Coordinates of C-alpha atoms and ligand atoms in Angstrom, one line a residue:
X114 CA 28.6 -109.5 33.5
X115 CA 27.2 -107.9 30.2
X116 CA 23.8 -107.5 28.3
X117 CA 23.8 -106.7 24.6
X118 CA 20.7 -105.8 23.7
X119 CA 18.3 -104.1 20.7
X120 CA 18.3 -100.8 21.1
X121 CA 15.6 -98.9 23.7
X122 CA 13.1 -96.8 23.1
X123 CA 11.6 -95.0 25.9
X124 CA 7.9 -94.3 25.5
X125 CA 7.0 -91.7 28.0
X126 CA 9.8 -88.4 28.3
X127 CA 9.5 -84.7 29.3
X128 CA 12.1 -82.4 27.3
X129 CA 11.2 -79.2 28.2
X130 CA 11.9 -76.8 25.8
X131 CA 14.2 -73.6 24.9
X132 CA 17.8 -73.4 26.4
X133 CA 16.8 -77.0 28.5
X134 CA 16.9 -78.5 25.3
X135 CA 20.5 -78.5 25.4
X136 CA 20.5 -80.5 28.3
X137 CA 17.7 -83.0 27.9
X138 CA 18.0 -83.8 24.6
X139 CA 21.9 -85.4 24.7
X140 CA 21.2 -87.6 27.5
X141 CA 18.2 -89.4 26.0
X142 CA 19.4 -90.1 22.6
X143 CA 22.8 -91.7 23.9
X144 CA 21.3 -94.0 24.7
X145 CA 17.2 -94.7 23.2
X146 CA 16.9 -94.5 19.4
X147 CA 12.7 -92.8 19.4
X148 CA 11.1 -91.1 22.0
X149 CA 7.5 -90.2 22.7
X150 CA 7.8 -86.6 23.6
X151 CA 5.3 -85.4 26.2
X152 CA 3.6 -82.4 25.3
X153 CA 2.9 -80.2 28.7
X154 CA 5.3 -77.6 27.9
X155 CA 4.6 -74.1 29.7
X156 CA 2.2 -73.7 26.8
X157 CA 1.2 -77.1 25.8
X158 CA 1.5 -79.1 22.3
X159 CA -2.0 -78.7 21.6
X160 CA -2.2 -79.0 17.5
X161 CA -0.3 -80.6 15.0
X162 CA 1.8 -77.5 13.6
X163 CA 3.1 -76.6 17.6
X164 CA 4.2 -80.3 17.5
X165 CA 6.2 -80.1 14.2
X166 CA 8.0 -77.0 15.0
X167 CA 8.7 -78.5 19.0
X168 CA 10.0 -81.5 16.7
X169 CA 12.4 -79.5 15.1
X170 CA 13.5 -77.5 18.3
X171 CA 14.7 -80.9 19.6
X172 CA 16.5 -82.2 16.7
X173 CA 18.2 -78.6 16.7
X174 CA 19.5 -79.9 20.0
X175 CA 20.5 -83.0 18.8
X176 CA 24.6 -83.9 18.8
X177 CA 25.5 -83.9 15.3
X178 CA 26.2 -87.5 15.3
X179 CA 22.8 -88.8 16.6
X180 CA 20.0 -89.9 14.4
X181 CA 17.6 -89.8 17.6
X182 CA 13.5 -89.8 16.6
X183 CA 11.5 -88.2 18.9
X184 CA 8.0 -89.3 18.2
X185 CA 5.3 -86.1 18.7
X186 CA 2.0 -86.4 20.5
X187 CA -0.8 -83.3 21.2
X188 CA -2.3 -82.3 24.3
X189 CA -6.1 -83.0 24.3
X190 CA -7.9 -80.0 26.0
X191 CA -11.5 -79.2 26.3
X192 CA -11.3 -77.3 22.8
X193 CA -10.1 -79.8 20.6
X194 CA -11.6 -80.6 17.5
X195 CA -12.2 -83.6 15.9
X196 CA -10.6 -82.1 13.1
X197 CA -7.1 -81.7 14.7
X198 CA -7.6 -85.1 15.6
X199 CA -7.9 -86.3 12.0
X200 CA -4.7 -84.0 10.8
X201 CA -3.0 -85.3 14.1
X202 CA -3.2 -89.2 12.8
X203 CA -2.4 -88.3 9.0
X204 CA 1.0 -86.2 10.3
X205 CA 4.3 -88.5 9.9
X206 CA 6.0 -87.2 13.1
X207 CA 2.5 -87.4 15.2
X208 CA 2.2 -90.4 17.1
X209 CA -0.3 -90.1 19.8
X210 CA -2.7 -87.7 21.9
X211 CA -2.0 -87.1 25.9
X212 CA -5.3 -86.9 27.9
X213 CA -4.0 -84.7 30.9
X214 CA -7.0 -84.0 33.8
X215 CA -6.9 -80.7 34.2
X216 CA -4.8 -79.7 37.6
X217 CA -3.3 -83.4 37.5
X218 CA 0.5 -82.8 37.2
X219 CA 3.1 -80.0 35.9
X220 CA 1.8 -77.8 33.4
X221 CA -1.8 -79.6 33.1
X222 CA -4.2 -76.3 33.9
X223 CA -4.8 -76.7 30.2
X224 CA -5.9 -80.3 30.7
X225 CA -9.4 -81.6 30.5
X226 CA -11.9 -80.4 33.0
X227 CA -14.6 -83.2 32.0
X228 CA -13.5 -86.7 30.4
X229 CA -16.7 -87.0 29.3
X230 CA -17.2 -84.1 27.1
X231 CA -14.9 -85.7 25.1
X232 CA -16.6 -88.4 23.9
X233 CA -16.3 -87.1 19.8
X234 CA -12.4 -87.0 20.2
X235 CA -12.3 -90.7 21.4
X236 CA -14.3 -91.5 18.8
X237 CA -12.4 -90.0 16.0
X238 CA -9.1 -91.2 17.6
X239 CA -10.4 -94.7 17.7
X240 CA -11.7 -94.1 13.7
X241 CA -8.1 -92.7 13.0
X242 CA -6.5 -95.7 15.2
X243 CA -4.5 -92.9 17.0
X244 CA -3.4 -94.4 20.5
X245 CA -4.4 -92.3 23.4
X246 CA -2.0 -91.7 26.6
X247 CA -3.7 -90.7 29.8
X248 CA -2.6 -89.5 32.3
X249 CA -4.7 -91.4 34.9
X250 CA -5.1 -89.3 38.2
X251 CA -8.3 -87.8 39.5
X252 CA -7.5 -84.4 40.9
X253 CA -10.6 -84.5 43.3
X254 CA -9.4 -82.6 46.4
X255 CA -11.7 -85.2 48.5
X256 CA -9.4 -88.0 46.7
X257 CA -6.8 -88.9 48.9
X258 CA -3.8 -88.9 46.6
X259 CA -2.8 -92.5 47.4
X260 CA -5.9 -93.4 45.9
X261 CA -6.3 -91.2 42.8
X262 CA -5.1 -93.6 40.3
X263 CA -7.6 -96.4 41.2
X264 CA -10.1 -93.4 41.0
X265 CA -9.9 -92.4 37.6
X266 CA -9.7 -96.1 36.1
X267 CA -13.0 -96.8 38.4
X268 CA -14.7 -93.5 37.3
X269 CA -13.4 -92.7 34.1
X270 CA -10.8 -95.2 32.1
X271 CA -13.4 -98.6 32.2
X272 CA -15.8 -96.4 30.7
X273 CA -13.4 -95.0 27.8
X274 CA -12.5 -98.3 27.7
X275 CA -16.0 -99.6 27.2
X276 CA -17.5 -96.8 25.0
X277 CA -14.6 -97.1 22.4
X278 CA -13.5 -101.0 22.3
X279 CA -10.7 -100.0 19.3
X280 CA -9.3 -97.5 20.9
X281 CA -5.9 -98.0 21.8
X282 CA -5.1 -97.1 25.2
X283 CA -1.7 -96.6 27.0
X284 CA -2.3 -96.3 31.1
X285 CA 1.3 -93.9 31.4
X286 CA 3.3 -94.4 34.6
X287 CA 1.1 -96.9 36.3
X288 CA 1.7 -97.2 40.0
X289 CA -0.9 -99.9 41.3
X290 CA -1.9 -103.3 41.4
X291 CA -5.5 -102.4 40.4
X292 CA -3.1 -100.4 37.0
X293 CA -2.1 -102.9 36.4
X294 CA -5.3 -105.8 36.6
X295 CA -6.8 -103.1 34.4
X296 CA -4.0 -103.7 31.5
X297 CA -4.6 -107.5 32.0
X298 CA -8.5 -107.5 32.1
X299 CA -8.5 -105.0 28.8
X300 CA -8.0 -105.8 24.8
X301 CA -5.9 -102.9 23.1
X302 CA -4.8 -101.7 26.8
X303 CA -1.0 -101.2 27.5
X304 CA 1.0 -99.6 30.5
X305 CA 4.6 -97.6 30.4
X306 CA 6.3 -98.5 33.8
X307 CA 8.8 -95.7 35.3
X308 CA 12.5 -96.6 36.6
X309 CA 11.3 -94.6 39.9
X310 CA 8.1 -96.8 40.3
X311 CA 9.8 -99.9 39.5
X312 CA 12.7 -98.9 42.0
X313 CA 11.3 -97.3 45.5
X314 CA 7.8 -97.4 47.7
X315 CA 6.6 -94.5 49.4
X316 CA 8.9 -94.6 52.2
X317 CA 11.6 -93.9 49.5
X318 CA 9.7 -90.4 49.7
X319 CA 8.8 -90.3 53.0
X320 CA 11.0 -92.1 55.7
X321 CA 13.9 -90.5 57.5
X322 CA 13.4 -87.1 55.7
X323 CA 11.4 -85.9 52.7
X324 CA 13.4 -86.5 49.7
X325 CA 12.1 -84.4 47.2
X326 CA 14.1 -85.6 44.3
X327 CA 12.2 -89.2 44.8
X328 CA 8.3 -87.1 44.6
X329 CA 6.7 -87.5 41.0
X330 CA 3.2 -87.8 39.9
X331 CA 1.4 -90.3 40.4
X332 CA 3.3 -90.2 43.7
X333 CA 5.1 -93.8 44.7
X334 CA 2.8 -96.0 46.2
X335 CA 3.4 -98.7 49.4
X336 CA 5.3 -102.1 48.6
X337 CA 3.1 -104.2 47.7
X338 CA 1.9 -102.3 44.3
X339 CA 6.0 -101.8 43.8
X340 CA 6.2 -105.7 43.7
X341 CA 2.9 -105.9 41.1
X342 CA 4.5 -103.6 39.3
X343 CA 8.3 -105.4 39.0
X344 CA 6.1 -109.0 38.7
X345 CA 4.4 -107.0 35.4
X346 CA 7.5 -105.7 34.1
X347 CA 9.4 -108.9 34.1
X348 CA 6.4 -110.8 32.8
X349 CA 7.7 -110.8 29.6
X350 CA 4.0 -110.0 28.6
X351 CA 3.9 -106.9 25.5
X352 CA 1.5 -105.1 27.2
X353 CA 3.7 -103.5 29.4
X354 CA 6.7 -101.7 28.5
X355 CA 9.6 -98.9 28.7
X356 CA 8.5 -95.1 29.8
X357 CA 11.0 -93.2 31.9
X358 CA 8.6 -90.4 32.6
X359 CA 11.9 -88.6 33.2
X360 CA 11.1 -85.1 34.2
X361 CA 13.6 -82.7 34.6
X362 CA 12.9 -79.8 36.9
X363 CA 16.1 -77.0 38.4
X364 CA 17.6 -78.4 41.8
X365 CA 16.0 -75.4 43.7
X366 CA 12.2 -75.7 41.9
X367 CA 12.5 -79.6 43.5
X368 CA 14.2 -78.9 46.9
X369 CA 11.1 -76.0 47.6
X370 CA 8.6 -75.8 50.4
X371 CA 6.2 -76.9 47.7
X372 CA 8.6 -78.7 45.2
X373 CA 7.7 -79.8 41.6
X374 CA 6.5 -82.9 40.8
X375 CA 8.9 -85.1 38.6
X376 CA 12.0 -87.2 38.4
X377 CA 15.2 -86.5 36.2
X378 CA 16.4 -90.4 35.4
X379 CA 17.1 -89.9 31.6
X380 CA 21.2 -89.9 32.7
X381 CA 20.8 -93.4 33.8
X382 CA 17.3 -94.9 32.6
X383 CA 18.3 -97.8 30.5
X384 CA 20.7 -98.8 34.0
X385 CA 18.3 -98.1 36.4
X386 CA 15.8 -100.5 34.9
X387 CA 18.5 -102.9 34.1
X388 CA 18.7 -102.9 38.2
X389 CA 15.3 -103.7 38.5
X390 CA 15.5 -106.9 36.4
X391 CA 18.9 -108.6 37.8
X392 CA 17.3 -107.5 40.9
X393 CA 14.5 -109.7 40.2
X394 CA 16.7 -112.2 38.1
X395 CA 15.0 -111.5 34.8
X396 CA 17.3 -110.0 32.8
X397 CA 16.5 -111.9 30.3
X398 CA 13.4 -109.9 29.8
X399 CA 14.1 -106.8 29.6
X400 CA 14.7 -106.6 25.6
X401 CA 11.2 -107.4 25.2
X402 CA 10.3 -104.6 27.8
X403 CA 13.0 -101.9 26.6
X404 CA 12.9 -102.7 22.9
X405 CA 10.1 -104.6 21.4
X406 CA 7.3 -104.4 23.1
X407 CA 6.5 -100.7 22.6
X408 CA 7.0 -100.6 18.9
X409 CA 5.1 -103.2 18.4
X410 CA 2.2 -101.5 20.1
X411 CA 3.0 -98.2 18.0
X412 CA 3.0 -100.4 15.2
X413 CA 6.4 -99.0 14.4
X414 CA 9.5 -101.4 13.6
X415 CA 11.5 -102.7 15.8
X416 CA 15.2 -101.0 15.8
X417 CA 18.3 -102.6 14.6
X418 CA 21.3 -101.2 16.1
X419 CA 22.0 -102.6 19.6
X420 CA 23.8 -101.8 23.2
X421 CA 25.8 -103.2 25.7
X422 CA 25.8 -103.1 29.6
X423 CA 28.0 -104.3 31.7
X424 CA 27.5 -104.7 35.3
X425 CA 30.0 -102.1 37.4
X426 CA 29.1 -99.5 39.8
X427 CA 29.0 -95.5 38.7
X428 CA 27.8 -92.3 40.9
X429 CA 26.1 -89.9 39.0
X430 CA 27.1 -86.2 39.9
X431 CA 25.4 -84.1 41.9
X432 CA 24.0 -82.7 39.6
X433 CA 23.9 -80.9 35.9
X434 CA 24.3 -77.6 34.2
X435 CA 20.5 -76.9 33.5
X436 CA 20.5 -73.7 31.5
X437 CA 21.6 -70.9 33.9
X438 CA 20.4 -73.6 37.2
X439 CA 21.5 -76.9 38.3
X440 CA 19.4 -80.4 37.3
X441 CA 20.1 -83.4 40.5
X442 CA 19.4 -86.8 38.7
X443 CA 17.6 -89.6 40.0
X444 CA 19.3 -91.9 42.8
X445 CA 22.1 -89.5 42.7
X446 CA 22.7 -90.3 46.7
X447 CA 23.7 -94.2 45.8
X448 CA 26.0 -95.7 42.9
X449 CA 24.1 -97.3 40.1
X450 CA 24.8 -100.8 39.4
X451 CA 25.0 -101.0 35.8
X452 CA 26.7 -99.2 32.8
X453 CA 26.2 -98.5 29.1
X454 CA 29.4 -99.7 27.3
Ligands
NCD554 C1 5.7 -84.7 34.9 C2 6.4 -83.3 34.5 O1 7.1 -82.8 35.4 O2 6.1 -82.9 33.4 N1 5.9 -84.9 36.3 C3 5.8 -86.0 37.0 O3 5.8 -86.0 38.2 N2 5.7 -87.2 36.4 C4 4.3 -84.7 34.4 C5 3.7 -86.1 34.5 O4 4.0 -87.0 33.8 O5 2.9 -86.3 35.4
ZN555 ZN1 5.1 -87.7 32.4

């Protein structure tokens, strides 16, 4: 069996940066034509300028034959001005602004310490119509973590939502039902869905052993908010679409007695979620989710090249060269189903 479809994008990637460049960067532009590049580097993305020269860092890395975009946001901390904001939305190569809690996830210290604070920012972001990403986890320590996502839409997204009607909003990596009733309920409120999410439950993490290589923020939640997730995905509604969240971390920072946070599925993404609709015999909807629906929300065009799949079974190695350490993919322990052509 074989798919041809528009080319992907994938809204929602980690790079890294330096010498990992030479890893990440190959794998995601074989096969996605833009990316939005996450900006939680070691020292985060937090104006305009660091986010033109990271720009040109990845297209450095860049095979000479790819004409791969990545697509720049900033990193909103509790010191930026409205000002950066406004350069932010005039820049060609800026796309959006990451609202990280502070503590939430890998390299988020720098995040925001009070959502509400912020207030001027949303403001001017709504005024420049530059889309905000949040990250949307309360860090709470009283907050069980199976809950936190539900937590920060209830105490802190609805209002956002409320205070700046305008603003447009993408709810990255959503992992629950109440996610996802959140991007129905809401005007100019959209949701990136990961391969991971989409994929496994919790016992995927948990059962028969701790599999570290499967634990990612927001951690994967029980079945049944899997299932909401898959029935959103293969809607065929715009609001949701592609986000890999892929997050590449060295073998030995994941399999740690306290391992990182983040899965590396950028080898196989465009497969993987390829799975998840024949899986739930919608294939047919997964151009709309992989290639329009996310430009269309950036209010970018939609790309014209194309690729094929074809349905037959690969095993990813066990893992990559990752600078001087090692990088296990995603699902490395079972054969993926589908193949780029
Ligand atoms: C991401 C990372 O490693 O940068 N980790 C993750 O578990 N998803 C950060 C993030 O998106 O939360
Ligand atoms: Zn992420």
């Amino acid at each position: 069996m074989q798919l041809t479809i528009t080319k992907p994008d994938d809204w929602h990637l980690h790079l890294r940066d330096g010498a990992a460049l030479n890893t990440t960067v190959a794998f995601t532009a074989k096969q996605f034509q833009r990316a939005i590049i996450m900006p939680n580097l070691a020292q985060p993305i937090v104006n305009t300028a660091l986010a033109a020269a990271y720009r040109q860092r990845i297209l450095s890395a860049l095979p000479a034959s790819s004409d791969f975009q990545p697509l720049m946001t900033i990193y909103l901390t509790n010191n930026t001005s409205v000002e950066e904001i406004r350069q932010a939305s005039q820049h060609k190569d800026v796309f959006a602004a990451k609202l990280y809690p502070a503590g939430a996830t890998t390299n988020s210290a720098n995040g925001v310490t009070d959502v509400s604070a912020l207030s001027p920012i949303f403001e001017e972001m709504q005024k420049c119509d530059l889309p905000l990403l949040v990250h949307a986890e309360v860090t709470d320590v009283d907050i069980d973590i199976f809950d936190r996502e539900q937590a920060f839409i209830d105490k802190y997204l609805a209002a956002i939502r409320q205070d700046f009607p305008q603003l447009r909003i993408v709810l990255e990596h959503a992992t629950t039902q109440q996610a996802i009733d959140f991007v129905l309920e809401n005007h100019h409120t959209a949701a990136t869905l990961t391969p991971q999410h989409l994929l496994f439950n919790r016992n995927d993490l948990l059962a028969g052993g701790v599999r570290p290589h499967n634990y990612c923020l927001p951690i994967l939640k029980r079945e049944t908010h899997r299932l909401a997730l898959v029935k959103a995905a293969t809607s065929g509604n715009p609001k949701f679409f592609l986000g890999t969240d892929s997050a590449p971390h060295a073998t030995e920072a994941k399999e740690n007695s306290c391992g990182c946070a983040g899965c590396f599925t950028a080898h196989a993404a465009i497969e993987l979620y390829a799975e998840v609709f024949d899986k739930a015999k919608a294939l047919d909807k997964l151009e709309g989710f992989s290639s329009f629906y996310g430009p269309d929300f950036y209010q970018l065009p939609r790309n014209k090249q194309t690729l094929t799949l074809s349905k037959e079974s690969w095993q990813a190695p066990v893992n990559y060269t990752f600078d001087s350490q090692t990088l296990t993919p995603f699902r490395q322990d079972t054969p993926l189903q589908w193949t780029i052509k």
